[in-house]
Amino acid sequence: MKKLLAFIVFLFIADAALAQADSTVYDKFNTFNNQVLKGKVTKADAQKKFKEFKAFLLKQSASTGSGNGANWAFPLEGYSYKAVGGTNGNGYSDKGFRYLDGNKHGAHPAHDIFISDKNQDCMDDHMLKPVNVLAVKAGIVVACTNQWDAQGNMRGGRYIWIYHPEGFFTYYAHNRQIFVKPGDNVQEGQKIAEVGRTGFNAYQKRSPTHLHFSAFKLADDIPAPFNPYTQLKSAITK
Ligand SMILES: [Zn+2]
């Protein structure tokens, strides 16, 4: 009996140690991602980091599951691809974009998805409440920030990065509030944030309230954007 008890205590401690180790990995990645934003990471360093991180994530994703079918959940609750800015998704342009340029990157490898918010109070004008930002597929939150300073120059504001076991990342920026932290497992269609106006440009009056949404694959171990318009078009509105 004593032995069994000792074994259970051992398992408990081992499990806690593992969870501790995992959260350290995510915190380190989050710190790394912040350094990227400041433009302080070399290509070789980033490749090394992503190689290690990818191996780690592959182990994690076995327990994450991959959601239901090929269709994504649309990232804004109650909205569809019709809210995507531009004409037929032409707001997306990845020419000249380099992930390692961080906060100073060029191009717009993203779709801006607009909510109806004339007075810019981040409340939907029809629903009279904030609009929920949803994870498009199941995955693991790998980086995010809740810190944002209206006087600062950071463009993403309160943002979230999710890794999906299918092998891609999604990025959600300008949120008013986020409800996840690095290391969290999220389900397809789960609320992760609320649409907001955080971020240097998104905060300006000229900018209508929107979610800035991107998708990335690893190419040569560096995140490279791909155009997710097809996926957004066939996504299911929650
Ligand atoms: Zn944008």
PDB file of C-alpha atoms and ligand atoms in Angstrom:
ATOM      1  CA  MET A   1       0.000   0.000   0.000  1.00  0.00           C
ATOM      2  CA  LYS A   2       2.761   2.377   0.980  1.00  0.00           C
ATOM      3  CA  LYS A   3       4.599   1.541  -2.223  1.00  0.00           C
ATOM      4  CA  LEU A   4       1.513   2.209  -4.285  1.00  0.00           C
ATOM      5  CA  LEU A   5       1.011   5.540  -2.574  1.00  0.00           C
ATOM      6  CA  ALA A   6       4.646   6.465  -3.168  1.00  0.00           C
ATOM      7  CA  PHE A   7       4.236   5.506  -6.835  1.00  0.00           C
ATOM      8  CA  ILE A   8       1.123   7.662  -7.198  1.00  0.00           C
ATOM      9  CA  VAL A   9       2.926  10.595  -5.564  1.00  0.00           C
ATOM     10  CA  PHE A  10       5.841   9.980  -7.944  1.00  0.00           C
ATOM     11  CA  LEU A  11       3.505  10.017 -10.962  1.00  0.00           C
ATOM     12  CA  PHE A  12       1.912  13.214  -9.735  1.00  0.00           C
ATOM     13  CA  ILE A  13       5.273  14.932  -9.317  1.00  0.00           C
ATOM     14  CA  ALA A  14       6.553  13.627 -12.661  1.00  0.00           C
ATOM     15  CA  ASP A  15       3.409  14.905 -14.361  1.00  0.00           C
ATOM     16  CA  ALA A  16       3.738  18.309 -12.696  1.00  0.00           C
ATOM     17  CA  ALA A  17       7.407  18.449 -13.740  1.00  0.00           C
ATOM     18  CA  LEU A  18       6.452  17.651 -17.331  1.00  0.00           C
ATOM     19  CA  ALA A  19       3.750  20.313 -17.356  1.00  0.00           C
ATOM     20  CA  GLN A  20       6.299  22.721 -15.915  1.00  0.00           C
ATOM     21  CA  ALA A  21       8.806  21.803 -18.626  1.00  0.00           C
ATOM     22  CA  ASP A  22       6.133  22.295 -21.308  1.00  0.00           C
ATOM     23  CA  SER A  23       5.122  25.730 -20.092  1.00  0.00           C
ATOM     24  CA  THR A  24       8.810  26.725 -20.048  1.00  0.00           C
ATOM     25  CA  VAL A  25       9.102  25.713 -23.712  1.00  0.00           C
ATOM     26  CA  TYR A  26       6.107  27.881 -24.638  1.00  0.00           C
ATOM     27  CA  ASP A  27       7.275  30.812 -22.531  1.00  0.00           C
ATOM     28  CA  LYS A  28      10.680  30.616 -24.188  1.00  0.00           C
ATOM     29  CA  PHE A  29       9.051  30.553 -27.613  1.00  0.00           C
ATOM     30  CA  ASN A  30       6.916  33.534 -26.677  1.00  0.00           C
ATOM     31  CA  THR A  31      10.051  35.415 -25.604  1.00  0.00           C
ATOM     32  CA  PHE A  32      11.716  34.440 -28.887  1.00  0.00           C
ATOM     33  CA  ASN A  33       8.684  35.690 -30.834  1.00  0.00           C
ATOM     34  CA  ASN A  34       8.926  39.027 -29.011  1.00  0.00           C
ATOM     35  CA  GLN A  35      12.575  39.270 -30.037  1.00  0.00           C
ATOM     36  CA  VAL A  36      11.538  38.630 -33.646  1.00  0.00           C
ATOM     37  CA  LEU A  37       9.084  41.524 -33.398  1.00  0.00           C
ATOM     38  CA  LYS A  38      11.958  43.746 -32.315  1.00  0.00           C
ATOM     39  CA  GLY A  39      13.958  42.546 -35.334  1.00  0.00           C
ATOM     40  CA  LYS A  40      16.652  41.024 -33.131  1.00  0.00           C
ATOM     41  CA  VAL A  41      16.771  37.447 -34.466  1.00  0.00           C
ATOM     42  CA  THR A  42      19.081  36.147 -37.201  1.00  0.00           C
ATOM     43  CA  LYS A  43      17.904  33.675 -39.832  1.00  0.00           C
ATOM     44  CA  ALA A  44      20.186  30.925 -38.485  1.00  0.00           C
ATOM     45  CA  ASP A  45      18.890  31.419 -34.927  1.00  0.00           C
ATOM     46  CA  ALA A  46      15.285  31.386 -36.086  1.00  0.00           C
ATOM     47  CA  GLN A  47      15.789  28.209 -38.138  1.00  0.00           C
ATOM     48  CA  LYS A  48      17.370  26.461 -35.170  1.00  0.00           C
ATOM     49  CA  LYS A  49      14.573  27.585 -32.863  1.00  0.00           C
ATOM     50  CA  PHE A  50      11.795  26.502 -35.249  1.00  0.00           C
ATOM     51  CA  LYS A  51      13.449  23.141 -35.865  1.00  0.00           C
ATOM     52  CA  GLU A  52      13.483  22.394 -32.132  1.00  0.00           C
ATOM     53  CA  PHE A  53      10.035  23.830 -31.603  1.00  0.00           C
ATOM     54  CA  LYS A  54       8.572  21.851 -34.513  1.00  0.00           C
ATOM     55  CA  ALA A  55       9.907  18.587 -33.045  1.00  0.00           C
ATOM     56  CA  PHE A  56       8.382  19.511 -29.694  1.00  0.00           C
ATOM     57  CA  LEU A  57       5.024  20.458 -31.250  1.00  0.00           C
ATOM     58  CA  LEU A  58       4.834  17.236 -33.240  1.00  0.00           C
ATOM     59  CA  LYS A  59       4.972  15.313 -29.961  1.00  0.00           C
ATOM     60  CA  GLN A  60       2.275  17.516 -28.415  1.00  0.00           C
ATOM     61  CA  SER A  61      -0.102  17.382 -31.337  1.00  0.00           C
ATOM     62  CA  ALA A  62      -0.674  13.639 -30.949  1.00  0.00           C
ATOM     63  CA  SER A  63      -2.884  14.520 -27.979  1.00  0.00           C
ATOM     64  CA  THR A  64      -4.531  17.556 -29.565  1.00  0.00           C
ATOM     65  CA  GLY A  65      -6.671  15.900 -32.231  1.00  0.00           C
ATOM     66  CA  SER A  66      -7.312  17.614 -35.518  1.00  0.00           C
ATOM     67  CA  GLY A  67     -10.935  18.752 -35.360  1.00  0.00           C
ATOM     68  CA  ASN A  68     -13.783  17.926 -37.671  1.00  0.00           C
ATOM     69  CA  GLY A  69     -13.056  17.521 -41.321  1.00  0.00           C
ATOM     70  CA  ALA A  70     -11.297  19.845 -43.696  1.00  0.00           C
ATOM     71  CA  ASN A  71     -13.455  22.935 -43.194  1.00  0.00           C
ATOM     72  CA  TRP A  72     -12.326  25.659 -40.871  1.00  0.00           C
ATOM     73  CA  ALA A  73     -14.479  27.521 -38.398  1.00  0.00           C
ATOM     74  CA  PHE A  74     -14.790  31.130 -39.559  1.00  0.00           C
ATOM     75  CA  PRO A  75     -12.599  33.196 -37.189  1.00  0.00           C
ATOM     76  CA  LEU A  76     -15.329  35.711 -36.338  1.00  0.00           C
ATOM     77  CA  GLU A  77     -18.446  34.425 -34.650  1.00  0.00           C
ATOM     78  CA  GLY A  78     -21.634  35.329 -36.524  1.00  0.00           C
ATOM     79  CA  TYR A  79     -19.712  36.497 -39.601  1.00  0.00           C
ATOM     80  CA  SER A  80     -18.733  34.898 -42.923  1.00  0.00           C
ATOM     81  CA  TYR A  81     -16.184  35.474 -45.694  1.00  0.00           C
ATOM     82  CA  LYS A  82     -18.365  38.361 -46.883  1.00  0.00           C
ATOM     83  CA  ALA A  83     -16.806  40.423 -44.088  1.00  0.00           C
ATOM     84  CA  VAL A  84     -13.320  39.891 -45.533  1.00  0.00           C
ATOM     85  CA  GLY A  85     -11.893  43.201 -46.772  1.00  0.00           C
ATOM     86  CA  GLY A  86     -11.166  43.988 -50.434  1.00  0.00           C
ATOM     87  CA  THR A  87     -12.696  42.288 -53.468  1.00  0.00           C
ATOM     88  CA  ASN A  88     -12.505  38.488 -53.614  1.00  0.00           C
ATOM     89  CA  GLY A  89      -9.749  38.503 -51.036  1.00  0.00           C
ATOM     90  CA  ASN A  90      -7.428  40.920 -52.835  1.00  0.00           C
ATOM     91  CA  GLY A  91      -6.447  42.551 -49.520  1.00  0.00           C
ATOM     92  CA  TYR A  92      -3.868  39.787 -49.214  1.00  0.00           C
ATOM     93  CA  SER A  93      -0.356  40.494 -50.461  1.00  0.00           C
ATOM     94  CA  ASP A  94       2.741  38.688 -49.252  1.00  0.00           C
ATOM     95  CA  LYS A  95       5.195  40.164 -51.749  1.00  0.00           C
ATOM     96  CA  GLY A  96       8.202  41.474 -49.864  1.00  0.00           C
ATOM     97  CA  PHE A  97       7.092  40.066 -46.510  1.00  0.00           C
ATOM     98  CA  ARG A  98       9.796  38.642 -44.239  1.00  0.00           C
ATOM     99  CA  TYR A  99       8.804  37.135 -40.905  1.00  0.00           C
ATOM    100  CA  LEU A 100      12.194  38.091 -39.461  1.00  0.00           C
ATOM    101  CA  ASP A 101      11.594  41.778 -40.163  1.00  0.00           C
ATOM    102  CA  GLY A 102       9.268  41.613 -37.152  1.00  0.00           C
ATOM    103  CA  ASN A 103       7.258  44.709 -36.349  1.00  0.00           C
ATOM    104  CA  LYS A 104       8.815  46.551 -39.317  1.00  0.00           C
ATOM    105  CA  HIS A 105       7.754  44.014 -41.958  1.00  0.00           C
ATOM    106  CA  GLY A 106       6.386  45.121 -45.319  1.00  0.00           C
ATOM    107  CA  ALA A 107       3.359  43.851 -47.301  1.00  0.00           C
ATOM    108  CA  HIS A 108       0.061  42.612 -45.873  1.00  0.00           C
ATOM    109  CA  PRO A 109       0.093  38.802 -45.824  1.00  0.00           C
ATOM    110  CA  ALA A 110      -3.316  38.766 -44.161  1.00  0.00           C
ATOM    111  CA  HIS A 111      -7.023  39.279 -44.533  1.00  0.00           C
ATOM    112  CA  ASP A 112      -8.682  42.035 -42.563  1.00  0.00           C
ATOM    113  CA  ILE A 113     -12.132  40.899 -41.472  1.00  0.00           C
ATOM    114  CA  PHE A 114     -14.397  43.806 -40.573  1.00  0.00           C
ATOM    115  CA  ILE A 115     -17.173  43.999 -38.023  1.00  0.00           C
ATOM    116  CA  SER A 116     -19.952  46.526 -38.107  1.00  0.00           C
ATOM    117  CA  ASP A 117     -18.842  49.143 -35.583  1.00  0.00           C
ATOM    118  CA  LYS A 118     -19.563  52.703 -36.740  1.00  0.00           C
ATOM    119  CA  ASN A 119     -18.758  54.398 -33.440  1.00  0.00           C
ATOM    120  CA  GLN A 120     -15.581  52.315 -32.932  1.00  0.00           C
ATOM    121  CA  ASP A 121     -16.475  51.128 -29.438  1.00  0.00           C
ATOM    122  CA  CYS A 122     -15.674  47.478 -30.396  1.00  0.00           C
ATOM    123  CA  MET A 123     -19.334  46.513 -29.905  1.00  0.00           C
ATOM    124  CA  ASP A 124     -21.070  45.040 -32.917  1.00  0.00           C
ATOM    125  CA  ASP A 125     -23.711  47.552 -34.050  1.00  0.00           C
ATOM    126  CA  HIS A 126     -26.368  44.836 -34.535  1.00  0.00           C
ATOM    127  CA  MET A 127     -25.513  42.404 -31.746  1.00  0.00           C
ATOM    128  CA  LEU A 128     -24.618  45.231 -29.310  1.00  0.00           C
ATOM    129  CA  LYS A 129     -21.784  43.208 -27.854  1.00  0.00           C
ATOM    130  CA  PRO A 130     -18.162  42.346 -28.624  1.00  0.00           C
ATOM    131  CA  VAL A 131     -17.534  39.916 -31.478  1.00  0.00           C
ATOM    132  CA  ASN A 132     -15.834  36.673 -30.512  1.00  0.00           C
ATOM    133  CA  VAL A 133     -12.630  35.622 -32.274  1.00  0.00           C
ATOM    134  CA  LEU A 134     -12.569  31.838 -32.795  1.00  0.00           C
ATOM    135  CA  ALA A 135      -9.745  29.373 -33.444  1.00  0.00           C
ATOM    136  CA  VAL A 136     -10.185  28.174 -37.048  1.00  0.00           C
ATOM    137  CA  LYS A 137      -8.954  24.657 -36.181  1.00  0.00           C
ATOM    138  CA  ALA A 138      -7.881  22.813 -33.057  1.00  0.00           C
ATOM    139  CA  GLY A 139      -4.336  23.577 -31.965  1.00  0.00           C
ATOM    140  CA  ILE A 140      -1.912  24.880 -29.369  1.00  0.00           C
ATOM    141  CA  VAL A 141      -1.418  28.536 -28.479  1.00  0.00           C
ATOM    142  CA  VAL A 142       2.293  29.124 -29.072  1.00  0.00           C
ATOM    143  CA  ALA A 143       2.604  32.866 -28.560  1.00  0.00           C
ATOM    144  CA  CYS A 144       0.445  35.810 -27.595  1.00  0.00           C
ATOM    145  CA  THR A 145       0.524  39.098 -25.812  1.00  0.00           C
ATOM    146  CA  ASN A 146      -1.942  40.867 -23.637  1.00  0.00           C
ATOM    147  CA  GLN A 147       0.306  43.887 -23.306  1.00  0.00           C
ATOM    148  CA  TRP A 148      -0.353  46.800 -25.525  1.00  0.00           C
ATOM    149  CA  ASP A 149       0.445  50.453 -25.160  1.00  0.00           C
ATOM    150  CA  ALA A 150      -1.589  52.963 -27.171  1.00  0.00           C
ATOM    151  CA  GLN A 151       1.447  55.281 -27.189  1.00  0.00           C
ATOM    152  CA  GLY A 152       3.759  52.542 -28.480  1.00  0.00           C
ATOM    153  CA  ASN A 153       4.494  51.522 -32.082  1.00  0.00           C
ATOM    154  CA  MET A 154       3.632  47.784 -31.971  1.00  0.00           C
ATOM    155  CA  ARG A 155       1.383  46.929 -34.887  1.00  0.00           C
ATOM    156  CA  GLY A 156      -0.209  43.640 -33.853  1.00  0.00           C
ATOM    157  CA  GLY A 157      -1.630  44.904 -30.557  1.00  0.00           C
ATOM    158  CA  ARG A 158      -3.012  42.054 -28.479  1.00  0.00           C
ATOM    159  CA  TYR A 159      -2.324  39.107 -30.766  1.00  0.00           C
ATOM    160  CA  ILE A 160      -2.385  35.274 -30.708  1.00  0.00           C
ATOM    161  CA  TRP A 161      -0.386  32.645 -32.622  1.00  0.00           C
ATOM    162  CA  ILE A 162      -1.792  29.091 -32.811  1.00  0.00           C
ATOM    163  CA  TYR A 163      -0.007  25.985 -34.118  1.00  0.00           C
ATOM    164  CA  HIS A 164      -2.310  23.448 -35.807  1.00  0.00           C
ATOM    165  CA  PRO A 165      -1.286  19.774 -35.986  1.00  0.00           C
ATOM    166  CA  GLU A 166      -1.961  19.774 -39.745  1.00  0.00           C
ATOM    167  CA  GLY A 167       1.309  21.717 -39.874  1.00  0.00           C
ATOM    168  CA  PHE A 168       0.411  25.388 -40.067  1.00  0.00           C
ATOM    169  CA  PHE A 169       0.095  28.451 -37.852  1.00  0.00           C
ATOM    170  CA  THR A 170      -2.658  31.049 -37.654  1.00  0.00           C
ATOM    171  CA  TYR A 171      -2.275  34.601 -36.358  1.00  0.00           C
ATOM    172  CA  TYR A 172      -5.022  36.821 -34.922  1.00  0.00           C
ATOM    173  CA  ALA A 173      -4.222  40.507 -34.292  1.00  0.00           C
ATOM    174  CA  HIS A 174      -5.775  43.748 -32.922  1.00  0.00           C
ATOM    175  CA  ASN A 175      -7.890  41.991 -30.287  1.00  0.00           C
ATOM    176  CA  ARG A 176      -9.503  44.010 -27.521  1.00  0.00           C
ATOM    177  CA  GLN A 177      -8.960  41.168 -25.080  1.00  0.00           C
ATOM    178  CA  ILE A 178      -7.466  37.680 -25.293  1.00  0.00           C
ATOM    179  CA  PHE A 179      -8.516  34.648 -23.268  1.00  0.00           C
ATOM    180  CA  VAL A 180      -5.666  32.186 -23.829  1.00  0.00           C
ATOM    181  CA  LYS A 181      -2.008  31.821 -22.903  1.00  0.00           C
ATOM    182  CA  PRO A 182       0.970  30.006 -24.429  1.00  0.00           C
ATOM    183  CA  GLY A 183       0.632  26.234 -24.054  1.00  0.00           C
ATOM    184  CA  ASP A 184      -3.188  26.218 -24.035  1.00  0.00           C
ATOM    185  CA  ASN A 185      -4.909  23.606 -26.181  1.00  0.00           C
ATOM    186  CA  VAL A 186      -7.795  25.097 -28.124  1.00  0.00           C
ATOM    187  CA  GLN A 187     -10.609  23.398 -29.993  1.00  0.00           C
ATOM    188  CA  GLU A 188     -11.912  24.268 -33.437  1.00  0.00           C
ATOM    189  CA  GLY A 189     -14.342  27.174 -33.059  1.00  0.00           C
ATOM    190  CA  GLN A 190     -13.277  27.959 -29.490  1.00  0.00           C
ATOM    191  CA  LYS A 191     -13.450  31.588 -28.366  1.00  0.00           C
ATOM    192  CA  ILE A 192      -9.899  32.867 -27.961  1.00  0.00           C
ATOM    193  CA  ALA A 193     -10.384  36.649 -28.017  1.00  0.00           C
ATOM    194  CA  GLU A 194     -12.690  39.545 -28.836  1.00  0.00           C
ATOM    195  CA  VAL A 195     -12.262  41.819 -31.845  1.00  0.00           C
ATOM    196  CA  GLY A 196     -10.654  45.118 -30.961  1.00  0.00           C
ATOM    197  CA  ARG A 197      -8.598  48.074 -32.121  1.00  0.00           C
ATOM    198  CA  THR A 198      -5.213  47.395 -30.519  1.00  0.00           C
ATOM    199  CA  GLY A 199      -2.106  47.930 -32.647  1.00  0.00           C
ATOM    200  CA  PHE A 200      -0.502  51.088 -34.019  1.00  0.00           C
ATOM    201  CA  ASN A 201      -2.617  51.389 -37.195  1.00  0.00           C
ATOM    202  CA  ALA A 202      -5.717  49.596 -35.964  1.00  0.00           C
ATOM    203  CA  TYR A 203      -6.023  52.122 -33.130  1.00  0.00           C
ATOM    204  CA  GLN A 204      -6.228  55.137 -35.478  1.00  0.00           C
ATOM    205  CA  LYS A 205      -9.616  56.646 -36.243  1.00  0.00           C
ATOM    206  CA  ARG A 206      -9.190  56.037 -39.992  1.00  0.00           C
ATOM    207  CA  SER A 207      -9.152  52.282 -39.374  1.00  0.00           C
ATOM    208  CA  PRO A 208     -12.510  50.458 -39.219  1.00  0.00           C
ATOM    209  CA  THR A 209     -12.636  47.805 -36.466  1.00  0.00           C
ATOM    210  CA  HIS A 210     -11.351  44.465 -37.766  1.00  0.00           C
ATOM    211  CA  LEU A 211      -9.516  41.222 -37.114  1.00  0.00           C
ATOM    212  CA  HIS A 212      -6.186  40.904 -38.936  1.00  0.00           C
ATOM    213  CA  PHE A 213      -5.915  37.200 -39.799  1.00  0.00           C
ATOM    214  CA  SER A 214      -2.921  35.347 -41.281  1.00  0.00           C
ATOM    215  CA  ALA A 215      -1.843  31.764 -41.908  1.00  0.00           C
ATOM    216  CA  PHE A 216       1.739  30.497 -42.115  1.00  0.00           C
ATOM    217  CA  LYS A 217       3.594  27.339 -43.055  1.00  0.00           C
ATOM    218  CA  LEU A 218       7.207  26.592 -42.259  1.00  0.00           C
ATOM    219  CA  ALA A 219       9.377  26.895 -45.364  1.00  0.00           C
ATOM    220  CA  ASP A 220      13.042  26.173 -44.774  1.00  0.00           C
ATOM    221  CA  ASP A 221      12.127  26.357 -41.061  1.00  0.00           C
ATOM    222  CA  ILE A 222      10.970  29.972 -41.261  1.00  0.00           C
ATOM    223  CA  PRO A 223       7.269  30.929 -41.142  1.00  0.00           C
ATOM    224  CA  ALA A 224       6.097  31.803 -44.637  1.00  0.00           C
ATOM    225  CA  PRO A 225       2.588  33.165 -45.197  1.00  0.00           C
ATOM    226  CA  PHE A 226       0.068  31.478 -47.472  1.00  0.00           C
ATOM    227  CA  ASN A 227      -3.229  32.908 -48.688  1.00  0.00           C
ATOM    228  CA  PRO A 228      -6.061  31.340 -46.647  1.00  0.00           C
ATOM    229  CA  TYR A 229      -8.861  32.911 -48.724  1.00  0.00           C
ATOM    230  CA  THR A 230     -10.152  29.559 -50.023  1.00  0.00           C
ATOM    231  CA  GLN A 231     -10.329  28.224 -46.479  1.00  0.00           C
ATOM    232  CA  LEU A 232     -12.091  31.373 -45.238  1.00  0.00           C
ATOM    233  CA  LYS A 233     -14.572  31.139 -48.111  1.00  0.00           C
ATOM    234  CA  SER A 234     -15.547  27.585 -47.237  1.00  0.00           C
ATOM    235  CA  ALA A 235     -15.331  28.136 -43.471  1.00  0.00           C
ATOM    236  CA  ILE A 236     -18.335  27.367 -41.314  1.00  0.00           C
ATOM    237  CA  THR A 237     -19.966  30.287 -39.490  1.00  0.00           C
ATOM    238  CA  LYS A 238     -20.411  29.524 -35.807  1.00  0.00           C
TER     239      LYS A 238
HETATM  240 ZN    ZN B   1      -4.364  43.808 -41.543  1.00  0.00          ZN
END
